[in-house]
Short mmCIF file of C-alpha atoms in Angstrom, two decimals:
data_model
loop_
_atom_site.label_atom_id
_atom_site.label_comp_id
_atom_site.label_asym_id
_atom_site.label_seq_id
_atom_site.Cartn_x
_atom_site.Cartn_y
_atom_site.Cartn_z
CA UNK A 170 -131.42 127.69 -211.62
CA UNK A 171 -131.72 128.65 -207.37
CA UNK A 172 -134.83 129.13 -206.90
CA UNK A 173 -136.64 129.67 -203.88
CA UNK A 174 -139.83 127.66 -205.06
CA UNK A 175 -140.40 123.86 -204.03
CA UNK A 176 -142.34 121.43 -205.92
CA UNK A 177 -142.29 122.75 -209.47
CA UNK A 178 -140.69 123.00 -211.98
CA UNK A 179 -142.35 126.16 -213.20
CA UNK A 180 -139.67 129.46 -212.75
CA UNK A 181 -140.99 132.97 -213.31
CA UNK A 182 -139.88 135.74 -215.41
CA UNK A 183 -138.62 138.11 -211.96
CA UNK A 184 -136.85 134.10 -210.93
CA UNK A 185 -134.56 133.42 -213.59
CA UNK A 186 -133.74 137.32 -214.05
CA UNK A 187 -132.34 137.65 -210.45
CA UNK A 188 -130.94 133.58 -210.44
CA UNK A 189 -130.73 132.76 -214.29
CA UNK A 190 -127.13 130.73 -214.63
CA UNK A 191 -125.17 129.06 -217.35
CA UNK A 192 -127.51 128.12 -220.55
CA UNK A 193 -130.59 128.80 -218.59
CA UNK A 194 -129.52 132.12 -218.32
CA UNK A 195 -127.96 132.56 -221.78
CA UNK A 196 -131.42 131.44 -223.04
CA UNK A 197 -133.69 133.77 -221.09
CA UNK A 198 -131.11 136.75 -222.72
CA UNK A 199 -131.32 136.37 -225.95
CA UNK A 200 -135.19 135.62 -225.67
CA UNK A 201 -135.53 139.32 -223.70
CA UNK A 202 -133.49 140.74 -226.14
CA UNK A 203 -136.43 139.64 -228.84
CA UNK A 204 -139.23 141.22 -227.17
CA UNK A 205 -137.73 143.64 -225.98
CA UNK A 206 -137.77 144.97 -229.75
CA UNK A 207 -140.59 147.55 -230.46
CA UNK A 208 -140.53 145.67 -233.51
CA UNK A 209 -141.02 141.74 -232.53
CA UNK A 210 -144.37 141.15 -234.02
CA UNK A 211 -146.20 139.39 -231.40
CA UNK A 212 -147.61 141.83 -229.46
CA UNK A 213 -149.34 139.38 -226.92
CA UNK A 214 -145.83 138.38 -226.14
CA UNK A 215 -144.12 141.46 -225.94
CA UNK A 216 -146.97 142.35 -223.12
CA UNK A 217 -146.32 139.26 -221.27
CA UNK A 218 -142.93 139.89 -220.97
CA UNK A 219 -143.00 143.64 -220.12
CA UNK A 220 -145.28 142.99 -217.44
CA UNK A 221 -143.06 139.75 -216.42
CA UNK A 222 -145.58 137.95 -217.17
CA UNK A 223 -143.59 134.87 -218.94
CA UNK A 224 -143.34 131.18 -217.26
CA UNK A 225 -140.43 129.58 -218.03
CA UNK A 226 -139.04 125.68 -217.87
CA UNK A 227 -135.75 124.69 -218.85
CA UNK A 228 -135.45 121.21 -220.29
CA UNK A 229 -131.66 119.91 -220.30
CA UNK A 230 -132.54 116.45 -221.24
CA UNK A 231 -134.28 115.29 -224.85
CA UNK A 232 -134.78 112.03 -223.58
CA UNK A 233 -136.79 110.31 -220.64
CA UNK A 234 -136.42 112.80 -218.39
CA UNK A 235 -136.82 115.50 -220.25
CA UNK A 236 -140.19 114.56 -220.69
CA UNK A 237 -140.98 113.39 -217.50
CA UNK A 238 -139.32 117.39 -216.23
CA UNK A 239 -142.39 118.95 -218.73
CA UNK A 240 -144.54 116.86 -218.39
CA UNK A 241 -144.71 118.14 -214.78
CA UNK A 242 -144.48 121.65 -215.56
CA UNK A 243 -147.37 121.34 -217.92
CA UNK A 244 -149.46 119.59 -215.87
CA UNK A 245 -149.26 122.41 -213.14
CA UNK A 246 -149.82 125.10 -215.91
CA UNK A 247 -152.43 123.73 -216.67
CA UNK A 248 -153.65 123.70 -213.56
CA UNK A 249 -152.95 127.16 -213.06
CA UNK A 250 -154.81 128.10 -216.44
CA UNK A 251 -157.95 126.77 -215.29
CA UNK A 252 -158.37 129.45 -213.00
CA UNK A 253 -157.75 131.88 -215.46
CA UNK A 254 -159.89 135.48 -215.15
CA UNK A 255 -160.32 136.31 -219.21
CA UNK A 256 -157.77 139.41 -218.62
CA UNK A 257 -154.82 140.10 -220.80
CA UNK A 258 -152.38 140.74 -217.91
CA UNK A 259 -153.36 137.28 -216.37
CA UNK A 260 -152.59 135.47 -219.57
CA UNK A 261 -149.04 134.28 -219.13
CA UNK A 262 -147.27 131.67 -221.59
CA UNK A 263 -145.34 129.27 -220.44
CA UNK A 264 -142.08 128.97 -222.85
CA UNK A 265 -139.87 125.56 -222.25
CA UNK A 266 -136.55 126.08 -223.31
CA UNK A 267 -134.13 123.46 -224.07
CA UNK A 268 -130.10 123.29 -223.66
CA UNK A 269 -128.17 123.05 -226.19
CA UNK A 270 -127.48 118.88 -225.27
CA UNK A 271 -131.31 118.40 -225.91
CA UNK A 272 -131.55 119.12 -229.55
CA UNK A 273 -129.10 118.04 -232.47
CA UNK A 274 -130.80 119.56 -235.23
CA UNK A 275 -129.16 121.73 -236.91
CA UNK A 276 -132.02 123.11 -239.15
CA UNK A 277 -135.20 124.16 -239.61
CA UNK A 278 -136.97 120.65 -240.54
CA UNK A 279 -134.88 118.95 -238.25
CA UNK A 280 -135.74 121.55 -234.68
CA UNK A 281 -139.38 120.81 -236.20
CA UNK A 282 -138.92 117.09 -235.87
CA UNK A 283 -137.62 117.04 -232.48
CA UNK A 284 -140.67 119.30 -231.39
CA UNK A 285 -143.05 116.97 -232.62
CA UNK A 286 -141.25 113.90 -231.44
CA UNK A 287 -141.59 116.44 -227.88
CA UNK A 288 -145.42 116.64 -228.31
CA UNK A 289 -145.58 112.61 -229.43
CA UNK A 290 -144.06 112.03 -225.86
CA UNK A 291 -146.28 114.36 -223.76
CA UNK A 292 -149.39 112.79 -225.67
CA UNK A 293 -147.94 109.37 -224.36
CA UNK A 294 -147.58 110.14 -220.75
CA UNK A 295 -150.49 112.05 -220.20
CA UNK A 296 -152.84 110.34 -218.09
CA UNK A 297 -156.00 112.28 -218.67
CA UNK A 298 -158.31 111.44 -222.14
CA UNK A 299 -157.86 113.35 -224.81
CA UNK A 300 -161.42 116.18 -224.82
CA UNK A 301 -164.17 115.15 -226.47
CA UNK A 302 -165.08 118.43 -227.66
CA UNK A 303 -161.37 118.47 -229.70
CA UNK A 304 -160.97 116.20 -233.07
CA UNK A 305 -157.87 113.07 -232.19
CA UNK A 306 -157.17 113.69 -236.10
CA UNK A 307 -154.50 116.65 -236.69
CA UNK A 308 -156.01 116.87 -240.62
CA UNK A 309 -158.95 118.17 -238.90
CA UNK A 310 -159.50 122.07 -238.37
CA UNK A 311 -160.86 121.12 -235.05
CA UNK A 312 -157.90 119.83 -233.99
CA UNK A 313 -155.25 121.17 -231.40
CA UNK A 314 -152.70 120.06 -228.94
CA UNK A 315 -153.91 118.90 -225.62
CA UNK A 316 -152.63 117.70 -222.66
CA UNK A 317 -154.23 117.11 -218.87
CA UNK A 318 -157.33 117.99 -220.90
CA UNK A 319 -156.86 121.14 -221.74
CA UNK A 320 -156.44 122.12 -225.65
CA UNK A 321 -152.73 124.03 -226.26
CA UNK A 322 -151.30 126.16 -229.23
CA UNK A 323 -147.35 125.37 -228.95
CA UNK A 324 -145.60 127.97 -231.24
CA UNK A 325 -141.60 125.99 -232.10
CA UNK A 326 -139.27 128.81 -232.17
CA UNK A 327 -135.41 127.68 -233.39
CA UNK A 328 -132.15 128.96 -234.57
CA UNK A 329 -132.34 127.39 -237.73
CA UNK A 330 -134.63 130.47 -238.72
CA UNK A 331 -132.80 132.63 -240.93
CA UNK A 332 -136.04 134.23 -242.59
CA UNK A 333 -138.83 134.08 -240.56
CA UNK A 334 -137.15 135.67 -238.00
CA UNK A 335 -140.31 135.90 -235.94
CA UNK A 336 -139.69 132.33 -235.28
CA UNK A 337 -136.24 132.83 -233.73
CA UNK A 338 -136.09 133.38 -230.26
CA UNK A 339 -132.41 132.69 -230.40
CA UNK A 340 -129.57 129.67 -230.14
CA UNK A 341 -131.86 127.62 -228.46
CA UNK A 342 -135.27 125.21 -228.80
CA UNK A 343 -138.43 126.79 -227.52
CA UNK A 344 -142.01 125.76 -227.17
CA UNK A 345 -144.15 128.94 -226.45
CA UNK A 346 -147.57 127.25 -225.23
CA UNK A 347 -150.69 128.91 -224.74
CA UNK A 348 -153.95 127.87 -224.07
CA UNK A 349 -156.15 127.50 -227.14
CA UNK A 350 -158.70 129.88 -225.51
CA UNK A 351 -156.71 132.58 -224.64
CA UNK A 352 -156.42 132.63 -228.58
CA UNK A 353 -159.99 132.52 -228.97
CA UNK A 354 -160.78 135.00 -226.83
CA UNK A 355 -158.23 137.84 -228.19
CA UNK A 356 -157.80 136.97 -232.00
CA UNK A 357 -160.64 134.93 -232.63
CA UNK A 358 -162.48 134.80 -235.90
CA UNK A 359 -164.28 138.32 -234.37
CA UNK A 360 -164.37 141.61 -235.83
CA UNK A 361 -161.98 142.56 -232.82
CA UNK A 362 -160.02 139.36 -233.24
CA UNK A 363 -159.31 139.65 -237.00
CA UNK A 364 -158.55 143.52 -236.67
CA UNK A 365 -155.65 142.13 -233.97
CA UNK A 366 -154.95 138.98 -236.11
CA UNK A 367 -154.34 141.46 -238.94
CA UNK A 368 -151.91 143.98 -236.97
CA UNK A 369 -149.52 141.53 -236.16
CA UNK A 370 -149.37 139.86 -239.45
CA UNK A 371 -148.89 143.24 -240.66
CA UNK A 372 -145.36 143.52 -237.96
CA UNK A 373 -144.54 139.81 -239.44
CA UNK A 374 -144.12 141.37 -242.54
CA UNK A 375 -141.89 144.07 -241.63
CA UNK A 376 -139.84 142.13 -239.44
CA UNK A 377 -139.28 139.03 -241.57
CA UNK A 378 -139.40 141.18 -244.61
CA UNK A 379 -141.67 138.67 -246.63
CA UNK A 380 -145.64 138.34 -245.76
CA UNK A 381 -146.53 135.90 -242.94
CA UNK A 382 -146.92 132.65 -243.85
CA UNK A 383 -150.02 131.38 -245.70
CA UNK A 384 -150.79 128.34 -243.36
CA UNK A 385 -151.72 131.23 -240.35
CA UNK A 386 -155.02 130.99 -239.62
CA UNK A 387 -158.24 131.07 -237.52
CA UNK A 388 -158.96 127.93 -235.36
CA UNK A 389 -161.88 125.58 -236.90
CA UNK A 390 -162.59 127.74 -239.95
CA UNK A 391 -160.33 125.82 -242.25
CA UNK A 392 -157.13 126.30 -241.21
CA UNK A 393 -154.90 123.28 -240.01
CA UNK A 394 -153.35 123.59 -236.32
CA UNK A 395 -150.18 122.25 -236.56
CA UNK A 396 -149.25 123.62 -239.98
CA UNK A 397 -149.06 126.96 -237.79
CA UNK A 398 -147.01 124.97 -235.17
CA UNK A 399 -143.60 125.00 -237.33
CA UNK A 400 -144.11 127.51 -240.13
CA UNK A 401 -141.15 126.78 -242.75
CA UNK A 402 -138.83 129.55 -244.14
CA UNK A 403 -140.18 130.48 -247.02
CA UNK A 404 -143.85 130.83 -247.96
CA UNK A 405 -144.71 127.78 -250.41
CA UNK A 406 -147.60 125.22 -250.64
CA UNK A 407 -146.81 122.72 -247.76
CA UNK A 408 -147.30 119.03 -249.06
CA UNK A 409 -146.43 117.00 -246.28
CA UNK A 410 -148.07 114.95 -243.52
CA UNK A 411 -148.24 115.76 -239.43
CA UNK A 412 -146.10 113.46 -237.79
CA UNK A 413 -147.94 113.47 -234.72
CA UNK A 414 -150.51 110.61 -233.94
CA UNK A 415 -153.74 109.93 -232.00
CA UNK A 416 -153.54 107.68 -228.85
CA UNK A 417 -155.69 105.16 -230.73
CA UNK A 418 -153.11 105.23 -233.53
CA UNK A 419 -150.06 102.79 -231.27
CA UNK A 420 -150.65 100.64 -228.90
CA UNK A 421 -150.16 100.04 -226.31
CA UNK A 422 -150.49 103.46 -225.02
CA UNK A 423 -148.21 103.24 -222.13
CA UNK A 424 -147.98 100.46 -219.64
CA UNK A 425 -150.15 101.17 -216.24
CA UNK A 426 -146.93 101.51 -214.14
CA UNK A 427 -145.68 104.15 -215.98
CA UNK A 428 -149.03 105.77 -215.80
CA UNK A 429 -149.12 105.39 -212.31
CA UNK A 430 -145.40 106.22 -211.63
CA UNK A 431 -145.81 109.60 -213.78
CA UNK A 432 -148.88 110.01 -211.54
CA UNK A 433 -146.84 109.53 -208.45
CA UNK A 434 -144.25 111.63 -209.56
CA UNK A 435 -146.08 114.55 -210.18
CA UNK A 436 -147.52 114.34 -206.67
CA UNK A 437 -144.43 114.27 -204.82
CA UNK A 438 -142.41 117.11 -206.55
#
């Protein structure tokens, strides 16, 4: 990717359309090609990206510095969210896409595994403390991603989706991430919110042709967050346990030089 932007790692939507190359670009085609559909069923997204809205970074490493590459984009998204006005046209998603080299898995379970292993790895690395105002447990309903202290909704979108083809955003590894209140504030557990909430489940059900999964939700009324992180193919009881766990959980944390150098780091790019 040329871009003419220093210091980030952040590319915009008009960016990798006039400079998009090799996988990057490949990526950023097939993911247009989604919401470009009338049909695609998130109609937040499909906004975003008409209005070139979308905020992309492209992860060619699943290792070290992978991490260390989104780690800096998120921390400068957040950032930028902070600021954010409460209107619909300001509410961009950043989507991190990965190349092909990143990811191994070669289905469903396994793209799920290496997105939680993803969010295990930004939890260790991020400096800041985890809000107070969010539950450390993921079996809570309270509970949501956060990192630089802001709480995050990170949809995983993979290839390995066959049926839920609202979760396919083509051949490669995505994490769309939001903030949690944008959520809140347009499909919250409102009148408004659940009339929008219920639209687009509606579209999941005529593009996936089967009903939207029953793990979707309203945030803190019961239903978990990360179920509706990776939402399996078919709609069935799910049984098993979050991978992902609280800083308190493993020790130690991160040593203080790696703290410091991630600190550093993210200072000088």
């Amino acid at each position: 990717m040329h871009t003419s932007q220093r210091n980030t790692e952040i590319v915009s939507q008009e960016q990798v359309m006039e400079g998009g190359e090799g996988w990057q670009r490949v990526a950023f085609e097939e993911i247009a090609e989604r919401l470009a559909d009338p049909e695609f069923p998130c109609v937040f997204s499909r906004n975003a990206f008409r209005k070139q809205l979308l905020r992309f970074v492209f992860v060619a490493d699943g290792g070290s510095e992978g991490i260390r590459v989104l780690a800096a984009a998120l921390t400068e998204y957040v950032e930028q969210a902070r600021a954010w006005d409460g209107r619909l046209d300001t509410a961009y998603p950043l989507v991190a896409m990965f190349s092909p080299d990143a990811v191994s898995a070669d289905s469903v379970a396994g793209h799920h595994a290496f997105g939680w292993h993803v969010l295990q790895e930004l939890h260790r690395v991020d400096p800041a403390p985890w809000p107070a105002e969010v539950a450390s447990s993921p079996d809570s309903a309270t509970w949501s991603m956060c990192f630089a202290g802001m709480p995050l909704f990170c949809n995983m979108s993979n290839p390995a989706h066959k049926i839920r083809r609202s979760r396919n955003l083509g051949s490669h590894f995505a994490l769309v991430i939001n903030p949690r209140e944008r959520f809140d504030v347009f499909a919250g557990d409102t009148p408004s919110g659940r009339r929008v909430r219920s639209n687009i489940r509606s579209r999941i059900h005529r593009y996936d042709g089967i009903p939207h999964s029953p793990q979707l939700g309203s945030y803190g009324v019961g239903a978990l967050e990360w179920l509706q992180y990776g939402l399996t193919e078919e709609n069935t009881e799910r049984t098993d346990s979050c991978p992902f766990e609280p800083r308190d959980a493993f020790a130690p944390r991160t040593s203080s030089e790696d703290i410091q150098e991630t600190q550093e780091t993210q200072r000088t790019r």
